[in-house]
Amino acid sequence: MRDALASALLAAQFLTRLPLPARGYTPARWSRAPGFFASVGLALGLALAALFWAAALVWAQPLAALLTLAAGLVITGALHEDGLADCLDGLGGGRDRDRALAIMRDSQIGSYGALGLGLTLGLQAVMLASAPVTIGIGALVIGHTLGRAMMAHALGQGRYLRAKGAGSGLDRPLGRAGWVATGLAMGLAALAAWPFLGAAGAASAILGGIVAGSLWRVWTLHRLGGDTGDTLGALHCMALTGSFLGAAVWA
C-alpha cells in the first residue's frame, strides 16, 4: 500500500504543478506511476468540473468556460499543451523523422504550433461555452481521465524514443495493479459523468476521446516510429478534445 501511494504521489507530481511533498522516490515506484495517471486525471477532471459548475452560477457561461480552461492550464503548467505545440511544429516543419525530432526539441513555438494549439483550445472553449453546463461537466470528468489513461497505455507499449526524456523510466507495461487502477479510475469517471451526460452521452464522450487519441497516435508513430514526452502530452490533448466533441453530439 505504501508503494502504491508513493507511486500515485509521483504521478501527481509529474502531471501537475501542485506543491506536493517530494518524498518516497525510488526507480521502482517511479516506473509504476503511469498506473495512476488516470486517477490523477479523474481528480483534476472532478475539480475542474466543480469549478465550471460554480463559475457558471456566478458569471456568464463563456467566462466560466475560459476560467475553467485557464485553471487547468495553471494546475498542469500547460504540460500537455506545450507538448502539442512542439509536436505540431516538428511534424509540420520536419520533412523526415530526425528533422521533426530536432524541431520538437526547440522550446520556441512556431506557426504550426501556435495555430494548432489555438484551434485545439478554441474548440474546447466553444464546446464549454455553448453546450449545456451539464454536458461540459461530464465531458471534463471523462476527458481528463481518459486522456491520462491513454498516455499510460502508450507508455506501457515501450516505444519511448528518448532515453533521457520526460518519460524515461516510465515506458514499461502497466502490470496488473496498473490496469486495475486505470480501469477503476475510468469506471468512476463514467459513473460521475452519467448523471450529466446519460449513458449515451458518456459512451459518446469516451468513444470520441478514444478515436481522436488513437488517430493522433497512429499518425505520430507513422512519422516518428515511437513516442516522446511531447507526443504523449499531445495525445492527452487530442483525447480530451475528442471527448468534448463526443459529448457535444448530445447537447
XYZ file of C-alpha atoms in Angstrom:
251
model
C 0.000 0.000 0.000
C 2.814 2.414 0.847
C 4.455 1.789 -2.527
C 1.154 2.368 -4.330
C 0.556 5.655 -2.521
C 4.104 6.763 -3.276
C 3.653 5.935 -6.972
C 0.358 7.840 -7.031
C 2.065 10.863 -5.474
C 4.859 10.681 -8.048
C 2.245 10.582 -10.810
C 0.583 13.701 -9.396
C 3.938 15.472 -9.127
C 4.733 14.625 -12.732
C 1.380 15.646 -14.229
C 0.684 18.785 -12.191
C 2.452 21.764 -10.682
C 0.844 21.327 -7.278
C 3.252 21.817 -4.341
C 3.277 18.178 -3.256
C 5.927 16.708 -0.935
C 8.837 15.192 -2.867
C 9.335 12.069 -0.803
C 9.407 8.349 -1.449
C 11.101 8.272 -4.846
C 12.614 5.003 -5.974
C 13.068 3.818 -9.581
C 10.566 1.003 -8.972
C 7.903 3.365 -7.623
C 8.537 5.790 -10.471
C 8.112 3.021 -13.056
C 4.670 2.233 -11.615
C 3.488 5.866 -11.655
C 1.682 5.606 -15.047
C -0.765 3.192 -13.442
C -2.070 6.200 -11.501
C -2.139 8.716 -14.363
C -5.871 8.134 -14.881
C -6.511 8.623 -11.151
C -4.747 11.989 -11.284
C -6.820 12.858 -14.345
C -10.006 11.877 -12.535
C -9.166 14.124 -9.581
C -8.327 17.005 -11.904
C -11.447 16.458 -14.001
C -13.687 16.448 -10.938
C -12.056 19.628 -9.615
C -12.403 21.448 -12.936
C -15.987 20.243 -13.357
C -16.840 21.631 -9.919
C -15.144 24.917 -10.804
C -17.047 25.135 -14.092
C -20.361 24.498 -12.356
C -19.667 27.099 -9.643
C -18.346 29.699 -12.086
C -21.384 29.266 -14.342
C -23.601 30.130 -11.374
C -21.813 33.448 -10.919
C -20.780 34.554 -14.407
C -21.885 34.072 -17.991
C -21.112 30.601 -19.324
C -18.424 31.734 -21.816
C -16.486 33.372 -18.979
C -16.905 30.259 -16.843
C -15.523 28.192 -19.734
C -12.432 30.368 -20.100
C -11.792 30.386 -16.349
C -12.046 26.591 -16.248
C -9.621 26.110 -19.125
C -7.232 28.632 -17.584
C -7.357 26.832 -14.243
C -6.484 23.551 -15.942
C -3.504 25.162 -17.657
C -2.264 26.642 -14.389
C -2.621 23.397 -12.427
C -0.755 21.348 -15.042
C 1.685 24.059 -16.053
C 0.364 23.667 -19.622
C 2.473 20.497 -19.748
C 0.366 18.720 -22.351
C -0.390 21.814 -24.414
C 3.325 22.596 -24.638
C 3.854 19.095 -25.989
C 1.086 19.573 -28.537
C 2.617 22.808 -29.825
C 6.095 21.248 -30.083
C 4.674 18.224 -31.915
C 2.796 20.271 -34.452
C 5.866 22.392 -35.149
C 8.018 19.302 -35.605
C 5.572 17.253 -37.627
C 4.532 20.235 -39.711
C 8.013 21.587 -40.384
C 10.143 18.448 -40.383
C 10.496 16.634 -43.680
C 11.859 13.495 -42.056
C 11.947 11.843 -38.622
C 15.266 13.286 -37.476
C 14.395 16.829 -38.531
C 10.976 16.589 -36.862
C 12.516 15.416 -33.580
C 15.100 18.203 -33.736
C 12.398 20.839 -34.200
C 10.406 19.356 -31.320
C 13.396 19.914 -29.012
C 13.297 23.653 -29.755
C 11.426 25.419 -26.958
C 10.269 28.254 -29.212
C 6.788 27.951 -30.669
C 6.333 28.233 -34.420
C 3.396 28.891 -36.695
C 2.185 25.275 -36.808
C 2.273 25.001 -33.033
C 0.580 28.345 -32.447
C -2.208 27.685 -34.930
C -2.812 24.114 -33.792
C -2.769 24.979 -30.106
C -5.109 27.911 -30.672
C -7.519 25.744 -32.644
C -7.487 22.980 -30.018
C -8.110 25.323 -27.095
C -10.668 27.185 -29.182
C -12.643 24.005 -29.825
C -12.612 23.200 -26.123
C -13.682 26.725 -25.185
C -16.521 26.844 -27.720
C -17.864 23.499 -26.535
C -17.828 24.510 -22.866
C -19.316 27.908 -23.682
C -22.124 26.745 -25.971
C -23.237 23.301 -24.777
C -25.390 22.974 -21.653
C -23.370 23.233 -18.444
C -24.213 19.640 -17.579
C -22.613 18.429 -20.824
C -19.443 20.358 -20.049
C -19.286 18.918 -16.543
C -19.473 15.351 -17.800
C -17.002 15.963 -20.615
C -14.429 17.470 -18.252
C -14.516 14.428 -15.988
C -14.311 11.839 -18.764
C -11.865 13.741 -20.966
C -9.256 14.421 -18.305
C -9.386 10.840 -17.056
C -9.337 9.225 -20.486
C -6.517 11.411 -21.778
C -4.177 10.346 -18.973
C -5.275 6.721 -19.311
C -4.281 6.772 -22.980
C -0.916 8.278 -22.070
C -0.314 5.429 -19.624
C -1.345 2.829 -22.192
C 1.035 4.309 -24.770
C 3.934 4.348 -22.305
C 3.234 0.714 -21.455
C 3.884 -0.289 -25.057
C 7.578 0.510 -24.624
C 8.048 2.681 -27.717
C 9.588 5.687 -25.982
C 12.328 7.200 -28.136
C 14.374 9.347 -25.766
C 16.445 7.692 -23.057
C 16.638 10.954 -21.092
C 13.230 12.386 -21.917
C 10.429 13.250 -19.507
C 9.006 9.749 -19.784
C 12.247 7.851 -19.296
C 11.837 5.090 -16.743
C 8.071 5.022 -17.304
C 7.950 3.043 -20.550
C 7.138 -0.329 -19.050
C 3.974 -2.445 -19.110
C 1.372 -1.233 -16.638
C 1.066 -4.604 -14.964
C -1.995 -5.965 -13.240
C -2.119 -3.313 -10.498
C -1.716 -0.510 -13.025
C -4.506 -1.819 -15.225
C -6.794 -2.238 -12.214
C -6.129 1.333 -11.053
C -6.633 2.689 -14.567
C -9.835 0.726 -15.095
C -11.177 1.797 -11.716
C -10.487 5.459 -12.473
C -12.225 5.203 -15.846
C -15.190 3.425 -14.282
C -15.536 6.096 -11.617
C -15.267 8.824 -14.254
C -18.064 7.242 -16.278
C -20.238 6.906 -13.179
C -19.581 10.516 -12.166
C -20.425 11.768 -15.661
C -23.501 9.561 -16.111
C -25.991 11.877 -14.298
C -24.881 14.777 -16.506
C -24.440 13.047 -19.870
C -26.640 9.983 -19.617
C -25.480 6.574 -20.802
C -25.372 7.506 -24.484
C -23.594 10.798 -23.839
C -20.974 9.194 -21.608
C -20.354 6.473 -24.189
C -20.082 9.092 -26.928
C -17.572 11.115 -24.906
C -15.439 8.027 -24.280
C -15.643 6.919 -27.905
C -14.802 10.396 -29.182
C -11.732 10.568 -26.970
C -10.529 7.102 -27.954
C -10.977 7.785 -31.670
C -9.240 11.177 -31.580
C -6.386 9.938 -29.407
C -5.898 6.778 -31.454
C -5.805 8.661 -34.754
C -3.215 11.031 -33.315
C -1.004 8.212 -32.084
C -1.224 6.282 -35.344
C -0.019 9.400 -37.146
C 2.835 10.141 -34.741
C 4.003 6.526 -34.733
C 3.973 6.559 -38.532
C 6.012 9.768 -38.672
C 8.394 9.191 -35.761
C 8.397 5.453 -35.112
C 7.775 5.884 -31.396
C 6.694 8.182 -28.589
C 8.222 11.211 -26.902
C 7.044 13.282 -23.971
C 5.682 15.796 -26.454
C 3.662 13.260 -28.442
C 2.224 11.779 -25.252
C 1.223 15.196 -23.928
C -0.393 15.927 -27.267
C -2.143 12.549 -27.090
C -3.900 13.738 -23.947
C -4.945 16.984 -25.654
C -6.397 15.083 -28.596
C -8.277 12.641 -26.368
C -9.638 15.488 -24.228
C -10.821 17.432 -27.261
C -12.333 14.288 -28.769
C -14.247 13.661 -25.560
C -15.559 17.219 -25.650
C -16.737 16.795 -29.232
C -18.258 13.396 -28.492
C -20.188 14.753 -25.534
C -21.352 17.758 -27.568
C -23.140 15.443 -30.002
C -25.801 15.031 -27.316
C -26.051 18.726 -26.439
